[in-house]
Structure formats: structure tokens, C-alpha cells
PDB file of C-alpha atoms in Angstrom:
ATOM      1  CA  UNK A  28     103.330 187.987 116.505  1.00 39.00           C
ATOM      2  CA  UNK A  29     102.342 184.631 117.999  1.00 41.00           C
ATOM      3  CA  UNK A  30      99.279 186.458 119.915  1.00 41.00           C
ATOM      4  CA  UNK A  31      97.930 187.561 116.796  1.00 38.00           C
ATOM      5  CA  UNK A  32      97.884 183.840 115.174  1.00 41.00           C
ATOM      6  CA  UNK A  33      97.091 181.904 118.657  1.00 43.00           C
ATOM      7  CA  UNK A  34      93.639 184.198 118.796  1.00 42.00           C
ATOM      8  CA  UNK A  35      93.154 183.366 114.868  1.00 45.00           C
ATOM      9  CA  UNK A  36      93.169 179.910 114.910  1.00 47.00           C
ATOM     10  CA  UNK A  37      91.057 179.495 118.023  1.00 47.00           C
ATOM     11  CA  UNK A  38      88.253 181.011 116.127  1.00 44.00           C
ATOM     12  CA  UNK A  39      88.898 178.664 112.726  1.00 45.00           C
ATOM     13  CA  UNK A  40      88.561 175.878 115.437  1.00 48.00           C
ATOM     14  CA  UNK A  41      85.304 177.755 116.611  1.00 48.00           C
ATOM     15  CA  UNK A  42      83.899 177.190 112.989  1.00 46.00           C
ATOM     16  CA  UNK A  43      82.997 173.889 113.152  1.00 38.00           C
ATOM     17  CA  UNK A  44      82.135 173.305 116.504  1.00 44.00           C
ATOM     18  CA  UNK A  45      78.653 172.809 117.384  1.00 38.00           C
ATOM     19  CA  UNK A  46      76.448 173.523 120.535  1.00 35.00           C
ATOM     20  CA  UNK A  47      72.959 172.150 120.386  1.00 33.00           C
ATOM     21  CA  UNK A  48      71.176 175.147 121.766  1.00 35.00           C
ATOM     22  CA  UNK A  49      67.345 174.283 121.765  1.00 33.00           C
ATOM     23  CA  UNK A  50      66.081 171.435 123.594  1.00 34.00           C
ATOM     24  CA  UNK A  51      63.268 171.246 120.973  1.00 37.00           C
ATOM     25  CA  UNK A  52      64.940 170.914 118.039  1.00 45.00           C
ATOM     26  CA  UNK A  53      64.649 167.102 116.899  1.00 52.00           C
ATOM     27  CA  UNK A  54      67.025 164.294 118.047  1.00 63.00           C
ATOM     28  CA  UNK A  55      70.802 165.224 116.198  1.00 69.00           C
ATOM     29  CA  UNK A  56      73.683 162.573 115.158  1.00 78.00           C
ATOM     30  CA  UNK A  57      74.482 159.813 117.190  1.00 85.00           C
ATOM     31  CA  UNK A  58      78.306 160.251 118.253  1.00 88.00           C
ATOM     32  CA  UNK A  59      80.609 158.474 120.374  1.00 93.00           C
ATOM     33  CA  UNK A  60      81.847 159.842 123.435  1.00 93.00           C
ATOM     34  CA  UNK A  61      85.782 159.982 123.883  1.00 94.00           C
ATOM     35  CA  UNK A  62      88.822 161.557 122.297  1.00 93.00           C
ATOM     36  CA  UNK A  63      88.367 163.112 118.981  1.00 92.00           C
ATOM     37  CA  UNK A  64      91.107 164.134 116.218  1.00 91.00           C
ATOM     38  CA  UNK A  65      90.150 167.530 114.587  1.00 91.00           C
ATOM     39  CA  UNK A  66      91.840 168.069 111.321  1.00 92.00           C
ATOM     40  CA  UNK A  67      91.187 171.126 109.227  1.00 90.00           C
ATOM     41  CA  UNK A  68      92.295 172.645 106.148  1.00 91.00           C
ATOM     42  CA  UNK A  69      91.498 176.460 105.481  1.00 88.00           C
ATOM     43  CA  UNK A  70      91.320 178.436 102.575  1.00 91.00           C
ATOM     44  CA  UNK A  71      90.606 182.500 102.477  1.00 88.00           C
ATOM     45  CA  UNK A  72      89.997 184.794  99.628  1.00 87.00           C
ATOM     46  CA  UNK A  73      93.299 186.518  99.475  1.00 87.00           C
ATOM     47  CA  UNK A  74      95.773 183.992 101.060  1.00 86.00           C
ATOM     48  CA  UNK A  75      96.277 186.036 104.233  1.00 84.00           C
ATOM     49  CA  UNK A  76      95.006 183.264 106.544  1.00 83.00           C
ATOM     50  CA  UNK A  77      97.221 180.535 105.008  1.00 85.00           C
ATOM     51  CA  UNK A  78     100.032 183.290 105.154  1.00 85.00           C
ATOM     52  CA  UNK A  79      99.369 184.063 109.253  1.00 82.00           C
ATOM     53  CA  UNK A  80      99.397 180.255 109.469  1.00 82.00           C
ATOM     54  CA  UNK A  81     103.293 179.681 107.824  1.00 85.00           C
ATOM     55  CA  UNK A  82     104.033 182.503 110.266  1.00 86.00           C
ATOM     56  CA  UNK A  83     102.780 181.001 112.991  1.00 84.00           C
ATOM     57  CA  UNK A  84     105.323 177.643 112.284  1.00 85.00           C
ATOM     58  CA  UNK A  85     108.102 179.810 111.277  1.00 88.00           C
ATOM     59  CA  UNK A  86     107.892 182.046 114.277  1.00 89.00           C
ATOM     60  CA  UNK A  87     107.907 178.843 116.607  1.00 88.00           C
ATOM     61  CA  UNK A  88     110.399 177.506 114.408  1.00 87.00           C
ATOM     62  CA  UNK A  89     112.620 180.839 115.243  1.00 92.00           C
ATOM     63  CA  UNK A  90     112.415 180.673 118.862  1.00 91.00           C
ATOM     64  CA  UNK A  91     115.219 179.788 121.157  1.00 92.00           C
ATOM     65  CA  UNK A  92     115.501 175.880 121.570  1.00 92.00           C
ATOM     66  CA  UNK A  93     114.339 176.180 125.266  1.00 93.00           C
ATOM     67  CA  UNK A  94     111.192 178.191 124.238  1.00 90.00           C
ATOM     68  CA  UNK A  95     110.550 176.550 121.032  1.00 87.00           C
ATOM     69  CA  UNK A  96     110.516 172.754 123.459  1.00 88.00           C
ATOM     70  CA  UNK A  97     108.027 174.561 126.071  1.00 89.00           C
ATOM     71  CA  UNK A  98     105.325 175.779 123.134  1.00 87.00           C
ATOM     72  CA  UNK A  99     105.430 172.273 121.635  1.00 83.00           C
ATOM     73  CA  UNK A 100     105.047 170.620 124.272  1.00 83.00           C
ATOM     74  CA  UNK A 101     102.228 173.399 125.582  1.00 82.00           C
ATOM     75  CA  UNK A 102     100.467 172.176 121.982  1.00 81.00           C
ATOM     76  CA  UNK A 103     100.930 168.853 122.362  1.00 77.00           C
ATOM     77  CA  UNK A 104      99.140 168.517 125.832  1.00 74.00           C
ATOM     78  CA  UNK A 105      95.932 170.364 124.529  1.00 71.00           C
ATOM     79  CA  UNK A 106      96.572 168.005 121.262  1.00 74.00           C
ATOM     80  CA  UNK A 107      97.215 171.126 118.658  1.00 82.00           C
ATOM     81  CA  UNK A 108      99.951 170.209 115.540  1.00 82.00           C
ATOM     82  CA  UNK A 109     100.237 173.124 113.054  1.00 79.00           C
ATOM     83  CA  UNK A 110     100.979 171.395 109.495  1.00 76.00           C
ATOM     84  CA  UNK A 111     101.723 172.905 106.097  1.00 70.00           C
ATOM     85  CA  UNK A 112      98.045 172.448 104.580  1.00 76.00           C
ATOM     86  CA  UNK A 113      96.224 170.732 107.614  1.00 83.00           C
ATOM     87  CA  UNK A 114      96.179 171.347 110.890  1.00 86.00           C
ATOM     88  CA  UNK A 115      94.646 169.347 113.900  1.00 87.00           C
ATOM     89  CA  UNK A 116      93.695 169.052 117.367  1.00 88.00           C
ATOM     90  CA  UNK A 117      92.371 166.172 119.368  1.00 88.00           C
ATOM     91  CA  UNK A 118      89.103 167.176 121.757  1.00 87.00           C
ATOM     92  CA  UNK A 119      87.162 165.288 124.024  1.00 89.00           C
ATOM     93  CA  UNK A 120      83.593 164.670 124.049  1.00 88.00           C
ATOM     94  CA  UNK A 121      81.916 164.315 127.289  1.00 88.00           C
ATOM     95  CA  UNK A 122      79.114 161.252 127.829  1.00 89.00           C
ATOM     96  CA  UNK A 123      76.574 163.483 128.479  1.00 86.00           C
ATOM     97  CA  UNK A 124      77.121 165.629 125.606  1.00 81.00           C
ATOM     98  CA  UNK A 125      77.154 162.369 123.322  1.00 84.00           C
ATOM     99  CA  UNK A 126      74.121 161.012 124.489  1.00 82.00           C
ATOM    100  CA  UNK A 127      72.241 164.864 123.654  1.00 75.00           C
ATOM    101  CA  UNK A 128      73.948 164.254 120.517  1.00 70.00           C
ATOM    102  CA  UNK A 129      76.014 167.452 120.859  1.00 66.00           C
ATOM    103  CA  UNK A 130      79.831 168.919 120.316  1.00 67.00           C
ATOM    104  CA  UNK A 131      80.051 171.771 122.528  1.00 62.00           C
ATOM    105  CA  UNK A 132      82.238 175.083 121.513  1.00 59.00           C
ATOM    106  CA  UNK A 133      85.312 174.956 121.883  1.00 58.00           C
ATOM    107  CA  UNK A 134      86.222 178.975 122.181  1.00 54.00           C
ATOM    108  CA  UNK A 135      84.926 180.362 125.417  1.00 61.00           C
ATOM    109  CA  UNK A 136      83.351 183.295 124.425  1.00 78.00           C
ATOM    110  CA  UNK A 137      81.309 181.778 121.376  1.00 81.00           C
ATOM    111  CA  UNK A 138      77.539 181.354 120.862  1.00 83.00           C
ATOM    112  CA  UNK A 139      75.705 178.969 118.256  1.00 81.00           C
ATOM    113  CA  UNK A 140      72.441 178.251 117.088  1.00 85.00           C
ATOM    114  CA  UNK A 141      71.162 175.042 115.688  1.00 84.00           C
ATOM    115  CA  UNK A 142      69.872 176.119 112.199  1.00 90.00           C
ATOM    116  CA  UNK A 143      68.718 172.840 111.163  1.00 90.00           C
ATOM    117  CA  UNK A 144      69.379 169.284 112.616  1.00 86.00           C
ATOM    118  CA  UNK A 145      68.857 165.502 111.404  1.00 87.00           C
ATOM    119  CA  UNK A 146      69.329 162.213 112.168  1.00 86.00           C
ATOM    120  CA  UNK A 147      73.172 162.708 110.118  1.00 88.00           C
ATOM    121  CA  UNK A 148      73.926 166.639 109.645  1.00 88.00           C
ATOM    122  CA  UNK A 149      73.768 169.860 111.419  1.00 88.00           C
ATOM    123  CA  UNK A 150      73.563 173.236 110.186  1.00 91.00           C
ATOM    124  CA  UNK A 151      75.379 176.127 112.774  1.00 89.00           C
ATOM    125  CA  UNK A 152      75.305 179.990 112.696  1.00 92.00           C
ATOM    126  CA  UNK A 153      78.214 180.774 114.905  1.00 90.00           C
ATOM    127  CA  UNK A 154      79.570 184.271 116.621  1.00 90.00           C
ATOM    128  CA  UNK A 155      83.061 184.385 118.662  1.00 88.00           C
ATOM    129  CA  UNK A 156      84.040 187.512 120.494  1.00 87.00           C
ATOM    130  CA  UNK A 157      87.332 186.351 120.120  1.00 83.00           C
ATOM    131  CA  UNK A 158      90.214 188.474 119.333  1.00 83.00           C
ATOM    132  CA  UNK A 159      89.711 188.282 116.158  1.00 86.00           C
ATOM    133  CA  UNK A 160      86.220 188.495 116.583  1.00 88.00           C
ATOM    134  CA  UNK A 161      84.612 185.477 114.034  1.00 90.00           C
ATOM    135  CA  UNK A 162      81.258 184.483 112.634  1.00 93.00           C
ATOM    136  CA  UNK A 163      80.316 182.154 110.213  1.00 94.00           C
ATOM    137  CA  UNK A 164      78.028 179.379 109.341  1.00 95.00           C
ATOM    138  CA  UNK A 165      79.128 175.367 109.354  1.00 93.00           C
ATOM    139  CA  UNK A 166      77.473 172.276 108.288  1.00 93.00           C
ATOM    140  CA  UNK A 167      78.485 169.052 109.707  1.00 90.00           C
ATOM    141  CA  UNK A 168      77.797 165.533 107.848  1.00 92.00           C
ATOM    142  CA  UNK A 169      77.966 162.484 110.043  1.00 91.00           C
ATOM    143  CA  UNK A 170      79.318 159.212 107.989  1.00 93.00           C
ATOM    144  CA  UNK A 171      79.166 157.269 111.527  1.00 93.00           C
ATOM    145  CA  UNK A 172      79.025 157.910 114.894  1.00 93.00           C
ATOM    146  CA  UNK A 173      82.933 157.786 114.886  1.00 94.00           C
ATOM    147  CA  UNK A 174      83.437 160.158 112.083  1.00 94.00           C
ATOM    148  CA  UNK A 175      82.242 163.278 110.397  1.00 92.00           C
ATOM    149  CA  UNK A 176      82.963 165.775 107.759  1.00 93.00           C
ATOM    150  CA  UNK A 177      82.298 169.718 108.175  1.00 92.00           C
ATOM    151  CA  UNK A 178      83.060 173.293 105.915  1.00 95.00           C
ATOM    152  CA  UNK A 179      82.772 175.976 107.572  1.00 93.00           C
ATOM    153  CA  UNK A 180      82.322 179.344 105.959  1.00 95.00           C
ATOM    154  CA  UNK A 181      83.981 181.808 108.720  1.00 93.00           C
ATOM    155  CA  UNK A 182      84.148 186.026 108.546  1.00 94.00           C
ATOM    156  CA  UNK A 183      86.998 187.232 110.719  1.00 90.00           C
ATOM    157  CA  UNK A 184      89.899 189.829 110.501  1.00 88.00           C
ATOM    158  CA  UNK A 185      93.270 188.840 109.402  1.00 82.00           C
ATOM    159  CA  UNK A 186      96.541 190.892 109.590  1.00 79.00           C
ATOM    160  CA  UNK A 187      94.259 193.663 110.651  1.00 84.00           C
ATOM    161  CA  UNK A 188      91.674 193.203 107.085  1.00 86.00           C
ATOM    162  CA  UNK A 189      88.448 191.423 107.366  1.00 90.00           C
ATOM    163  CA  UNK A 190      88.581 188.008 105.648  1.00 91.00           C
ATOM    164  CA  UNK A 191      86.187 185.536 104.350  1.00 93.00           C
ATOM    165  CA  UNK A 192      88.030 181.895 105.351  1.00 92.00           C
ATOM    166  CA  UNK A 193      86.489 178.274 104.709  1.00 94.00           C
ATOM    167  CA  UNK A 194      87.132 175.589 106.723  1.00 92.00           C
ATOM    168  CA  UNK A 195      87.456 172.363 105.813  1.00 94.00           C
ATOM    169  CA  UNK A 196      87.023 169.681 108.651  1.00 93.00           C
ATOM    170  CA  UNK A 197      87.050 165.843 108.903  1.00 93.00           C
ATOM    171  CA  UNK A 198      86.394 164.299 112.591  1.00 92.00           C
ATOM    172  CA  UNK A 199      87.756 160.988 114.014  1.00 94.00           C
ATOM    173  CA  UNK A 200      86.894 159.016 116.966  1.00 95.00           C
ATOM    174  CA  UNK A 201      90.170 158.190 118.335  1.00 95.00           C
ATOM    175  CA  UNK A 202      88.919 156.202 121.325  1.00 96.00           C
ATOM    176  CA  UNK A 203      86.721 156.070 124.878  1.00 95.00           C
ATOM    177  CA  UNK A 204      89.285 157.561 126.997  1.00 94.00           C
ATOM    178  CA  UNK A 205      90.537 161.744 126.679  1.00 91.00           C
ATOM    179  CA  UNK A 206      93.449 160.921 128.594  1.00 87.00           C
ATOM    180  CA  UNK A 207      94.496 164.299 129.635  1.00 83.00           C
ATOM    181  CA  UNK A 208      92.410 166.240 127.082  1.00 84.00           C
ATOM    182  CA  UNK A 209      89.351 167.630 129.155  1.00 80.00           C
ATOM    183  CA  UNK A 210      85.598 167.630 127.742  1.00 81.00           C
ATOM    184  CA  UNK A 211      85.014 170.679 125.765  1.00 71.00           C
ATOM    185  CA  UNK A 212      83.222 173.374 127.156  1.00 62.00           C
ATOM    186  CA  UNK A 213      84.782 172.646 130.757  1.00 53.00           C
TER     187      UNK A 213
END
């Protein structure tokens, strides 16, 4: 069960992430480099993804004490917490990705285009070939260069039926140093 919902919510977390593709599209966001705090919110058409979610906590909740200790503490080193309505992860954003003004993928096996770009949003057409596979659209509003609001709109599969799933994203700087969180896209 928890390979079905790991899978899943790496491609939610694909949704809003950005990679500035084109080196000639104009001059994006200004961001800070550093450690980021993710959190998102999701909402499908049928409840399904909300559902897989709940599983997700009750099947760690289930496991043996041993087990249970080794997955949180697995989450908490690449900064995931699983919550009720929102969930987030902390990610780090290189120096040299700041100073292109970009926020590389996070899922491996994802592409993005740049749909449109300004000086304080970004508009992304995303495809994951994940398991679920996901695709989507997100735009991303910059308040600041230390924060940032997204909603995604994301097509995957859930419990085996395709599902339309928007996600709801707000970004935090968190400070200059990842710690032990490593640049996305490395």
C-alpha cells in the first residue's frame, strides 16, 4: 500500500515545481537561495486523493514501532510531514538556480516548460513519468523573494482511476543554509 501513495505524492510535489527551460524567455522572480518549506493542500474531484493520503498516515500509523520510527525518521531527513489537510516538505534551492531565477523539479523523471514568465509569476505545463504518471499545469505568484503562492491543476491516476487533483501551495524561505537537505535536481 505505501508504494502506491509514496509514488502519488511525489508527483503532487511535481505540480508546483518549476524548471526554467528556455534561456530566452525574459528574466523570472527574484528568489532567495537556501532552505525552503513546501506546504500544500490538495483537493480532487471525487475525494480519492485526500482518501490515499489518510491511508498513507494510517498505514504508517499501523506499522510496528521499530518500522513506524525508521519511516519517520526516513521523512524527516528529506523534510516530508504528512498532515490531515496540509502537507509539507522543506527543499533547497541552489545559488545558481536562484540567481537564473529558477526552482528546479523535484521528481526525477519530470519535464516542464515555461509557459509564461514575469518579473513576479510563472506559468508551468508539467509531465512526470512517475508511477502514477502526472501532468498538469501550475502558476506560481511571488509576494517576495522569500515567499510564494502556487495552484496547481494536476491529471494523474488514483487507486487505479484517473483523477483531476489541485494543488494548493504556499512557499517559505526558511533560511541560507539546507543543512542536510540537498539542492533540488541533484
Amino acid at each position: 500500500m505505501m508504494k502506491t501513495k509514496t509514488p502519488f505524492t511525489a508527483a503532487l510535489l511535481c505540480a508546483a515545481s518549476l524548471h526554467t527551460a528556455h534561456a530566452q524567455t525574459p528574466p523570472g522572480p527574484r528568489i532567495e537561495a537556501g532552505l525552503w518549506e513546501i506546504n500544500m493542500s490538495l483537493k480532487s474531484q471525487t475525494g480519492k486523493a485526500e482518501m490515499a493520503m489518510r491511508e498513507a498516515q494510517a498505514y504508517i500509523s499501523r506499522l510496528p514501532p521499530d518500522q513506524r520510527k525508521q519511516v519517520e525518521q526516513m521523512m524527516a531527513q528529506q523534510g516530508v510531514k504528512l498532515g490531515d489537510k496540509t502537507s509539507s516538505v522543506n527543499a533547497c534551492i541552489s545559488k545558481e538556480d536562484a540567481e537564473r531565477g529558477e526552482i528546479p523539479q523535484q521528481a526525477g523523471d519530470c519535464t516542464q516548460q515555461v509557459l509564461e514568465k514575469s518579473a513576479s509569476s510563472m506559468k508551468v505545463k508539467f509531465s512526470c513519468n512517475t508511477n502514477p504518471p502526472a501532468q498538469g499545469e501550475a502558476l506560481v505568484e511571488f509576494q517576495s523573494p522569500t515567499a510564494y503562492t502556487s495552484r496547481g491543476i494536476v491529471d494523474t491516476v488514483v487507486l487505479g482511476q484517473n483523477e483531476r487533483v489541485t494543488v494548493d501551495q504556499t512557499g517559505r524561505w526558511l533560511g541560507a543554509d539546507c543543512g542536510s537537505v540537498r539542492p533540488l535536481g541533484k
